[in-house]
PDB file of C-alpha atoms in Angstrom:
ATOM      1  CA  UNK A  27      93.068 -44.704 104.194  1.00 74.00           C
ATOM      2  CA  UNK A  28      91.997 -47.208 106.649  1.00 84.00           C
ATOM      3  CA  UNK A  29      88.764 -49.198 105.566  1.00 92.00           C
ATOM      4  CA  UNK A  30      86.650 -51.719 108.290  1.00 96.00           C
ATOM      5  CA  UNK A  31      84.297 -54.290 106.846  1.00 97.00           C
ATOM      6  CA  UNK A  32      81.856 -55.311 108.303  1.00 97.00           C
ATOM      7  CA  UNK A  33      79.912 -58.718 106.044  1.00 96.00           C
ATOM      8  CA  UNK A  34      77.517 -59.579 108.261  1.00 96.00           C
ATOM      9  CA  UNK A  35      74.483 -57.269 107.847  1.00 96.00           C
ATOM     10  CA  UNK A  36      71.918 -59.369 110.209  1.00 97.00           C
ATOM     11  CA  UNK A  37      72.761 -61.832 112.810  1.00 97.00           C
ATOM     12  CA  UNK A  38      70.614 -64.442 115.374  1.00 97.00           C
ATOM     13  CA  UNK A  39      71.106 -66.123 118.531  1.00 97.00           C
ATOM     14  CA  UNK A  40      68.601 -67.766 120.455  1.00 97.00           C
ATOM     15  CA  UNK A  41      69.051 -66.941 124.272  1.00 97.00           C
ATOM     16  CA  UNK A  42      71.418 -68.597 126.316  1.00 97.00           C
ATOM     17  CA  UNK A  43      74.056 -69.558 122.884  1.00 97.00           C
ATOM     18  CA  UNK A  44      77.024 -67.590 121.520  1.00 98.00           C
ATOM     19  CA  UNK A  45      77.255 -65.364 118.645  1.00 98.00           C
ATOM     20  CA  UNK A  46      80.389 -64.334 116.658  1.00 98.00           C
ATOM     21  CA  UNK A  47      80.070 -61.173 114.967  1.00 98.00           C
ATOM     22  CA  UNK A  48      83.183 -60.535 111.869  1.00 98.00           C
ATOM     23  CA  UNK A  49      84.758 -57.794 111.541  1.00 98.00           C
ATOM     24  CA  UNK A  50      87.839 -57.355 108.823  1.00 97.00           C
ATOM     25  CA  UNK A  51      89.773 -54.071 107.836  1.00 97.00           C
ATOM     26  CA  UNK A  52      92.739 -52.889 105.885  1.00 95.00           C
ATOM     27  CA  UNK A  53      96.061 -50.640 107.326  1.00 91.00           C
ATOM     28  CA  UNK A  54      99.468 -50.295 106.253  1.00 89.00           C
ATOM     29  CA  UNK A  55     100.307 -49.382 110.073  1.00 88.00           C
ATOM     30  CA  UNK A  56     101.603 -50.995 112.685  1.00 86.00           C
ATOM     31  CA  UNK A  57     100.498 -49.272 116.516  1.00 88.00           C
ATOM     32  CA  UNK A  58      96.688 -49.300 115.508  1.00 91.00           C
ATOM     33  CA  UNK A  59      93.607 -49.931 118.163  1.00 93.00           C
ATOM     34  CA  UNK A  60      89.623 -51.904 117.405  1.00 95.00           C
ATOM     35  CA  UNK A  61      86.714 -50.895 118.831  1.00 96.00           C
ATOM     36  CA  UNK A  62      83.367 -53.039 119.546  1.00 97.00           C
ATOM     37  CA  UNK A  63      80.621 -50.413 119.863  1.00 97.00           C
ATOM     38  CA  UNK A  64      77.364 -51.485 120.757  1.00 97.00           C
ATOM     39  CA  UNK A  65      73.964 -49.415 119.386  1.00 95.00           C
ATOM     40  CA  UNK A  66      71.070 -50.296 120.485  1.00 93.00           C
ATOM     41  CA  UNK A  67      67.328 -49.200 120.106  1.00 88.00           C
ATOM     42  CA  UNK A  68      68.299 -46.230 121.897  1.00 86.00           C
ATOM     43  CA  UNK A  69      70.379 -45.174 119.851  1.00 85.00           C
ATOM     44  CA  UNK A  70      73.167 -44.048 122.054  1.00 89.00           C
ATOM     45  CA  UNK A  71      76.857 -45.196 121.054  1.00 93.00           C
ATOM     46  CA  UNK A  72      77.856 -48.200 123.749  1.00 94.00           C
ATOM     47  CA  UNK A  73      81.567 -48.894 124.881  1.00 94.00           C
ATOM     48  CA  UNK A  74      81.969 -52.881 124.895  1.00 97.00           C
ATOM     49  CA  UNK A  75      85.461 -53.483 124.191  1.00 96.00           C
ATOM     50  CA  UNK A  76      89.037 -52.464 123.295  1.00 94.00           C
ATOM     51  CA  UNK A  77      92.495 -54.522 121.530  1.00 94.00           C
ATOM     52  CA  UNK A  78      95.638 -52.289 121.332  1.00 92.00           C
ATOM     53  CA  UNK A  79      97.205 -54.031 118.216  1.00 91.00           C
ATOM     54  CA  UNK A  80     100.801 -54.906 119.803  1.00 90.00           C
ATOM     55  CA  UNK A  81      99.313 -57.160 122.869  1.00 89.00           C
ATOM     56  CA  UNK A  82      98.288 -60.777 121.637  1.00 85.00           C
ATOM     57  CA  UNK A  83      96.375 -61.649 124.189  1.00 91.00           C
ATOM     58  CA  UNK A  84      92.851 -60.840 123.158  1.00 94.00           C
ATOM     59  CA  UNK A  85      90.438 -58.768 125.131  1.00 94.00           C
ATOM     60  CA  UNK A  86      87.737 -59.859 127.450  1.00 94.00           C
ATOM     61  CA  UNK A  87      84.531 -58.445 129.090  1.00 93.00           C
ATOM     62  CA  UNK A  88      82.611 -60.411 130.678  1.00 95.00           C
ATOM     63  CA  UNK A  89      80.702 -62.238 128.165  1.00 97.00           C
ATOM     64  CA  UNK A  90      81.724 -60.065 125.267  1.00 97.00           C
ATOM     65  CA  UNK A  91      85.228 -61.710 123.830  1.00 97.00           C
ATOM     66  CA  UNK A  92      87.362 -60.706 121.108  1.00 97.00           C
ATOM     67  CA  UNK A  93      89.454 -63.098 118.633  1.00 96.00           C
ATOM     68  CA  UNK A  94      91.809 -60.798 116.713  1.00 96.00           C
ATOM     69  CA  UNK A  95      94.075 -62.499 113.915  1.00 95.00           C
ATOM     70  CA  UNK A  96      96.713 -58.936 113.432  1.00 94.00           C
ATOM     71  CA  UNK A  97      98.313 -61.067 110.248  1.00 93.00           C
ATOM     72  CA  UNK A  98      94.730 -61.354 108.468  1.00 95.00           C
ATOM     73  CA  UNK A  99      93.500 -58.469 109.922  1.00 96.00           C
ATOM     74  CA  UNK A 100      90.889 -59.552 111.939  1.00 96.00           C
ATOM     75  CA  UNK A 101      89.158 -58.816 114.683  1.00 97.00           C
ATOM     76  CA  UNK A 102      85.553 -60.787 115.547  1.00 97.00           C
ATOM     77  CA  UNK A 103      83.283 -60.368 118.393  1.00 98.00           C
ATOM     78  CA  UNK A 104      82.196 -63.318 120.074  1.00 98.00           C
ATOM     79  CA  UNK A 105      79.196 -62.881 122.944  1.00 98.00           C
ATOM     80  CA  UNK A 106      78.530 -65.772 125.204  1.00 97.00           C
ATOM     81  CA  UNK A 107      75.479 -66.441 126.663  1.00 97.00           C
ATOM     82  CA  UNK A 108      73.307 -64.193 124.730  1.00 97.00           C
ATOM     83  CA  UNK A 109      70.615 -62.110 127.004  1.00 97.00           C
ATOM     84  CA  UNK A 110      67.659 -59.750 124.823  1.00 96.00           C
ATOM     85  CA  UNK A 111      69.890 -57.104 126.671  1.00 95.00           C
ATOM     86  CA  UNK A 112      72.043 -57.917 123.697  1.00 97.00           C
ATOM     87  CA  UNK A 113      69.867 -57.202 120.601  1.00 97.00           C
ATOM     88  CA  UNK A 114      71.508 -53.935 119.369  1.00 97.00           C
ATOM     89  CA  UNK A 115      73.827 -52.952 116.111  1.00 97.00           C
ATOM     90  CA  UNK A 116      76.927 -53.489 116.658  1.00 98.00           C
ATOM     91  CA  UNK A 117      80.166 -51.584 114.966  1.00 97.00           C
ATOM     92  CA  UNK A 118      83.511 -52.417 114.555  1.00 98.00           C
ATOM     93  CA  UNK A 119      85.842 -49.629 114.526  1.00 96.00           C
ATOM     94  CA  UNK A 120      89.951 -48.899 113.937  1.00 95.00           C
ATOM     95  CA  UNK A 121      91.289 -45.937 115.395  1.00 92.00           C
ATOM     96  CA  UNK A 122      94.898 -45.178 114.172  1.00 87.00           C
ATOM     97  CA  UNK A 123      98.201 -45.878 117.193  1.00 79.00           C
ATOM     98  CA  UNK A 124      99.785 -42.699 115.479  1.00 73.00           C
ATOM     99  CA  UNK A 125      99.653 -39.025 116.668  1.00 66.00           C
ATOM    100  CA  UNK A 126      98.180 -37.508 119.185  1.00 59.00           C
ATOM    101  CA  UNK A 127      94.644 -38.335 118.698  1.00 59.00           C
ATOM    102  CA  UNK A 128      93.023 -39.366 115.466  1.00 81.00           C
ATOM    103  CA  UNK A 129      88.944 -39.883 114.161  1.00 90.00           C
ATOM    104  CA  UNK A 130      87.447 -43.563 114.272  1.00 93.00           C
ATOM    105  CA  UNK A 131      86.259 -45.338 111.522  1.00 94.00           C
ATOM    106  CA  UNK A 132      83.769 -47.774 111.232  1.00 96.00           C
ATOM    107  CA  UNK A 133      81.652 -50.428 109.406  1.00 96.00           C
ATOM    108  CA  UNK A 134      78.811 -50.224 108.311  1.00 95.00           C
ATOM    109  CA  UNK A 135      76.770 -52.635 111.106  1.00 96.00           C
ATOM    110  CA  UNK A 136      75.987 -55.736 112.169  1.00 97.00           C
ATOM    111  CA  UNK A 137      72.186 -56.234 113.627  1.00 97.00           C
ATOM    112  CA  UNK A 138      72.457 -58.467 116.556  1.00 98.00           C
ATOM    113  CA  UNK A 139      68.568 -60.581 116.981  1.00 97.00           C
ATOM    114  CA  UNK A 140      68.438 -62.603 120.303  1.00 97.00           C
ATOM    115  CA  UNK A 141      65.584 -64.712 120.501  1.00 96.00           C
ATOM    116  CA  UNK A 142      63.531 -67.034 123.472  1.00 92.00           C
TER     117      UNK A 142
ATOM    118  CA  UNK B  18      76.839 -34.910 134.565  1.00 53.00           C
ATOM    119  CA  UNK B  19      79.144 -37.813 133.807  1.00 79.00           C
ATOM    120  CA  UNK B  20      78.341 -38.384 130.678  1.00 92.00           C
ATOM    121  CA  UNK B  21      79.348 -36.597 127.238  1.00 95.00           C
ATOM    122  CA  UNK B  22      75.634 -34.078 127.011  1.00 96.00           C
ATOM    123  CA  UNK B  23      74.536 -32.726 123.762  1.00 97.00           C
ATOM    124  CA  UNK B  24      71.924 -30.133 122.647  1.00 96.00           C
ATOM    125  CA  UNK B  25      68.614 -30.330 121.487  1.00 97.00           C
ATOM    126  CA  UNK B  26      68.192 -33.619 121.589  1.00 96.00           C
ATOM    127  CA  UNK B  27      65.442 -33.027 117.875  1.00 97.00           C
ATOM    128  CA  UNK B  28      65.925 -30.131 116.301  1.00 97.00           C
ATOM    129  CA  UNK B  29      63.567 -29.856 113.117  1.00 98.00           C
ATOM    130  CA  UNK B  30      64.516 -26.759 110.806  1.00 97.00           C
ATOM    131  CA  UNK B  31      63.672 -26.262 107.602  1.00 97.00           C
ATOM    132  CA  UNK B  32      65.980 -26.106 104.106  1.00 97.00           C
ATOM    133  CA  UNK B  33      67.926 -23.384 104.076  1.00 97.00           C
ATOM    134  CA  UNK B  34      67.752 -21.670 108.115  1.00 98.00           C
ATOM    135  CA  UNK B  35      71.089 -22.773 109.985  1.00 98.00           C
ATOM    136  CA  UNK B  36      71.616 -24.039 112.562  1.00 98.00           C
ATOM    137  CA  UNK B  37      73.736 -25.244 116.088  1.00 98.00           C
ATOM    138  CA  UNK B  38      74.353 -28.373 118.155  1.00 98.00           C
ATOM    139  CA  UNK B  39      75.537 -27.988 121.049  1.00 98.00           C
ATOM    140  CA  UNK B  40      77.849 -30.711 122.744  1.00 98.00           C
ATOM    141  CA  UNK B  41      79.675 -30.726 126.772  1.00 97.00           C
ATOM    142  CA  UNK B  42      81.907 -33.182 126.643  1.00 96.00           C
ATOM    143  CA  UNK B  43      83.080 -35.115 129.998  1.00 95.00           C
ATOM    144  CA  UNK B  44      85.038 -32.958 132.133  1.00 93.00           C
ATOM    145  CA  UNK B  45      89.240 -33.164 131.468  1.00 90.00           C
ATOM    146  CA  UNK B  46      88.710 -34.985 127.780  1.00 92.00           C
ATOM    147  CA  UNK B  47      90.554 -32.911 126.025  1.00 91.00           C
ATOM    148  CA  UNK B  48      90.002 -34.105 123.109  1.00 92.00           C
ATOM    149  CA  UNK B  49      86.871 -33.607 121.101  1.00 95.00           C
ATOM    150  CA  UNK B  50      85.159 -35.787 117.932  1.00 96.00           C
ATOM    151  CA  UNK B  51      82.198 -35.058 115.658  1.00 98.00           C
ATOM    152  CA  UNK B  52      80.433 -37.709 113.770  1.00 98.00           C
ATOM    153  CA  UNK B  53      77.288 -37.882 111.583  1.00 97.00           C
ATOM    154  CA  UNK B  54      75.806 -40.639 111.317  1.00 95.00           C
ATOM    155  CA  UNK B  55      72.235 -41.485 108.235  1.00 92.00           C
ATOM    156  CA  UNK B  56      69.854 -44.283 109.564  1.00 87.00           C
ATOM    157  CA  UNK B  57      71.414 -47.792 108.553  1.00 84.00           C
ATOM    158  CA  UNK B  58      75.560 -47.169 108.831  1.00 90.00           C
ATOM    159  CA  UNK B  59      78.010 -46.478 110.937  1.00 92.00           C
ATOM    160  CA  UNK B  60      78.756 -43.088 112.438  1.00 95.00           C
ATOM    161  CA  UNK B  61      81.393 -41.322 109.558  1.00 96.00           C
ATOM    162  CA  UNK B  62      84.606 -38.320 111.094  1.00 95.00           C
ATOM    163  CA  UNK B  63      83.278 -34.501 110.951  1.00 97.00           C
ATOM    164  CA  UNK B  64      85.696 -33.026 112.342  1.00 96.00           C
ATOM    165  CA  UNK B  65      88.408 -32.955 115.478  1.00 93.00           C
ATOM    166  CA  UNK B  66      89.575 -30.768 118.302  1.00 94.00           C
ATOM    167  CA  UNK B  67      92.430 -30.888 121.191  1.00 91.00           C
ATOM    168  CA  UNK B  68      91.654 -28.030 123.942  1.00 93.00           C
ATOM    169  CA  UNK B  69      90.590 -25.009 121.119  1.00 94.00           C
ATOM    170  CA  UNK B  70      92.573 -26.344 118.661  1.00 94.00           C
ATOM    171  CA  UNK B  71      90.540 -28.027 115.681  1.00 94.00           C
ATOM    172  CA  UNK B  72      93.412 -30.649 114.537  1.00 91.00           C
ATOM    173  CA  UNK B  73      91.653 -32.357 111.479  1.00 91.00           C
ATOM    174  CA  UNK B  74      88.327 -31.043 109.719  1.00 92.00           C
ATOM    175  CA  UNK B  75      88.450 -33.239 107.203  1.00 92.00           C
ATOM    176  CA  UNK B  76      85.582 -34.781 107.019  1.00 94.00           C
ATOM    177  CA  UNK B  77      83.077 -31.814 107.058  1.00 96.00           C
ATOM    178  CA  UNK B  78      81.512 -32.081 103.657  1.00 95.00           C
ATOM    179  CA  UNK B  79      81.547 -28.597 102.673  1.00 94.00           C
ATOM    180  CA  UNK B  80      81.532 -25.022 103.453  1.00 95.00           C
ATOM    181  CA  UNK B  81      78.740 -25.005 105.511  1.00 98.00           C
ATOM    182  CA  UNK B  82      79.742 -27.013 107.948  1.00 98.00           C
ATOM    183  CA  UNK B  83      81.857 -25.730 110.270  1.00 98.00           C
ATOM    184  CA  UNK B  84      82.630 -26.322 113.954  1.00 98.00           C
ATOM    185  CA  UNK B  85      84.145 -24.221 117.027  1.00 97.00           C
ATOM    186  CA  UNK B  86      85.592 -25.133 120.397  1.00 96.00           C
ATOM    187  CA  UNK B  87      86.651 -21.300 121.878  1.00 95.00           C
ATOM    188  CA  UNK B  88      87.729 -22.442 125.248  1.00 92.00           C
ATOM    189  CA  UNK B  89      89.160 -26.052 125.041  1.00 89.00           C
ATOM    190  CA  UNK B  90      85.352 -27.660 126.480  1.00 93.00           C
ATOM    191  CA  UNK B  91      82.414 -27.065 124.557  1.00 97.00           C
ATOM    192  CA  UNK B  92      81.701 -27.457 121.436  1.00 98.00           C
ATOM    193  CA  UNK B  93      79.284 -26.135 118.704  1.00 98.00           C
ATOM    194  CA  UNK B  94      78.931 -27.797 115.019  1.00 98.00           C
ATOM    195  CA  UNK B  95      77.500 -25.005 113.169  1.00 98.00           C
ATOM    196  CA  UNK B  96      75.234 -25.749 109.252  1.00 98.00           C
ATOM    197  CA  UNK B  97      74.685 -22.863 107.674  1.00 98.00           C
ATOM    198  CA  UNK B  98      71.891 -22.890 104.633  1.00 98.00           C
ATOM    199  CA  UNK B  99      70.911 -26.589 105.904  1.00 98.00           C
ATOM    200  CA  UNK B 100      69.814 -28.958 103.027  1.00 97.00           C
ATOM    201  CA  UNK B 101      67.530 -32.331 103.075  1.00 96.00           C
ATOM    202  CA  UNK B 102      70.691 -33.995 102.691  1.00 96.00           C
ATOM    203  CA  UNK B 103      71.887 -32.490 105.940  1.00 97.00           C
ATOM    204  CA  UNK B 104      69.556 -34.457 107.705  1.00 97.00           C
ATOM    205  CA  UNK B 105      71.023 -37.343 110.600  1.00 97.00           C
ATOM    206  CA  UNK B 106      72.257 -37.734 113.197  1.00 96.00           C
ATOM    207  CA  UNK B 107      75.198 -36.020 114.574  1.00 98.00           C
ATOM    208  CA  UNK B 108      77.706 -37.203 117.177  1.00 97.00           C
ATOM    209  CA  UNK B 109      79.755 -35.796 120.090  1.00 97.00           C
ATOM    210  CA  UNK B 110      82.381 -37.625 121.317  1.00 96.00           C
ATOM    211  CA  UNK B 111      84.861 -37.185 123.828  1.00 95.00           C
ATOM    212  CA  UNK B 112      88.149 -38.575 125.305  1.00 92.00           C
ATOM    213  CA  UNK B 113      91.312 -38.726 127.188  1.00 88.00           C
ATOM    214  CA  UNK B 114      93.585 -37.621 124.643  1.00 70.00           C
ATOM    215  CA  UNK B 115      94.803 -41.488 122.849  1.00 65.00           C
ATOM    216  CA  UNK B 116      92.251 -42.893 125.201  1.00 73.00           C
ATOM    217  CA  UNK B 117      88.944 -44.786 124.186  1.00 87.00           C
ATOM    218  CA  UNK B 118      86.023 -42.365 122.840  1.00 92.00           C
ATOM    219  CA  UNK B 119      82.271 -42.146 124.729  1.00 93.00           C
ATOM    220  CA  UNK B 120      80.126 -41.155 122.941  1.00 95.00           C
ATOM    221  CA  UNK B 121      76.963 -38.672 123.875  1.00 95.00           C
ATOM    222  CA  UNK B 122      73.344 -39.405 122.295  1.00 94.00           C
ATOM    223  CA  UNK B 123      73.296 -37.463 119.724  1.00 95.00           C
ATOM    224  CA  UNK B 124      71.148 -35.028 118.142  1.00 97.00           C
ATOM    225  CA  UNK B 125      68.764 -35.714 115.154  1.00 96.00           C
ATOM    226  CA  UNK B 126      68.234 -33.481 112.471  1.00 97.00           C
ATOM    227  CA  UNK B 127      65.941 -33.502 109.757  1.00 97.00           C
ATOM    228  CA  UNK B 128      65.900 -30.318 107.719  1.00 97.00           C
ATOM    229  CA  UNK B 129      61.827 -30.436 106.026  1.00 96.00           C
TER     230      UNK B 129
END
């Protein structure tokens, strides 16, 4: 079974600074997808970024980028120019690439605080 | 609507009652997923459907939990004889087959 580990329960960053959230995963599969979801105080689940394991290039979405290290099974999220609206719980998630569709396996989350 | 919708948004019930939670996926999304999220934890998978077929129900905790999606669109998650430990946020997500899953706002269930 796949597992996802987020070792940082809480992180803090100053506005306009950069922060990196860590995620590691364990799998024996070669084809899979990785995601970061954001959960603000409203508790909605919002997709931040996704990465296909077969792609060597790291995904980027505006101020959000990932550092995907397949051999190390590491998938960290970098938030640049942090804004107050980035304060939220961030979840890393894994999905198998085999089969027609399959479940997401989530980590326990990292709570990000953004300070002035 | 453009997104996944869930109803009710909040449900308070007494122990032993049955509850039905509804999910309306994004139009055209063939896959529908149910997750449960305890406070301070990540969502945990319960079950999923492709069209009307339940493909995986391995995450349902016991036989008090069931789900259906009879016409391949709206889905209902039913919890019979609720217990206090069933209190959680229940989330629905939908996707176009193997694509990214988009989540609804969730139903917060409180069992007294």
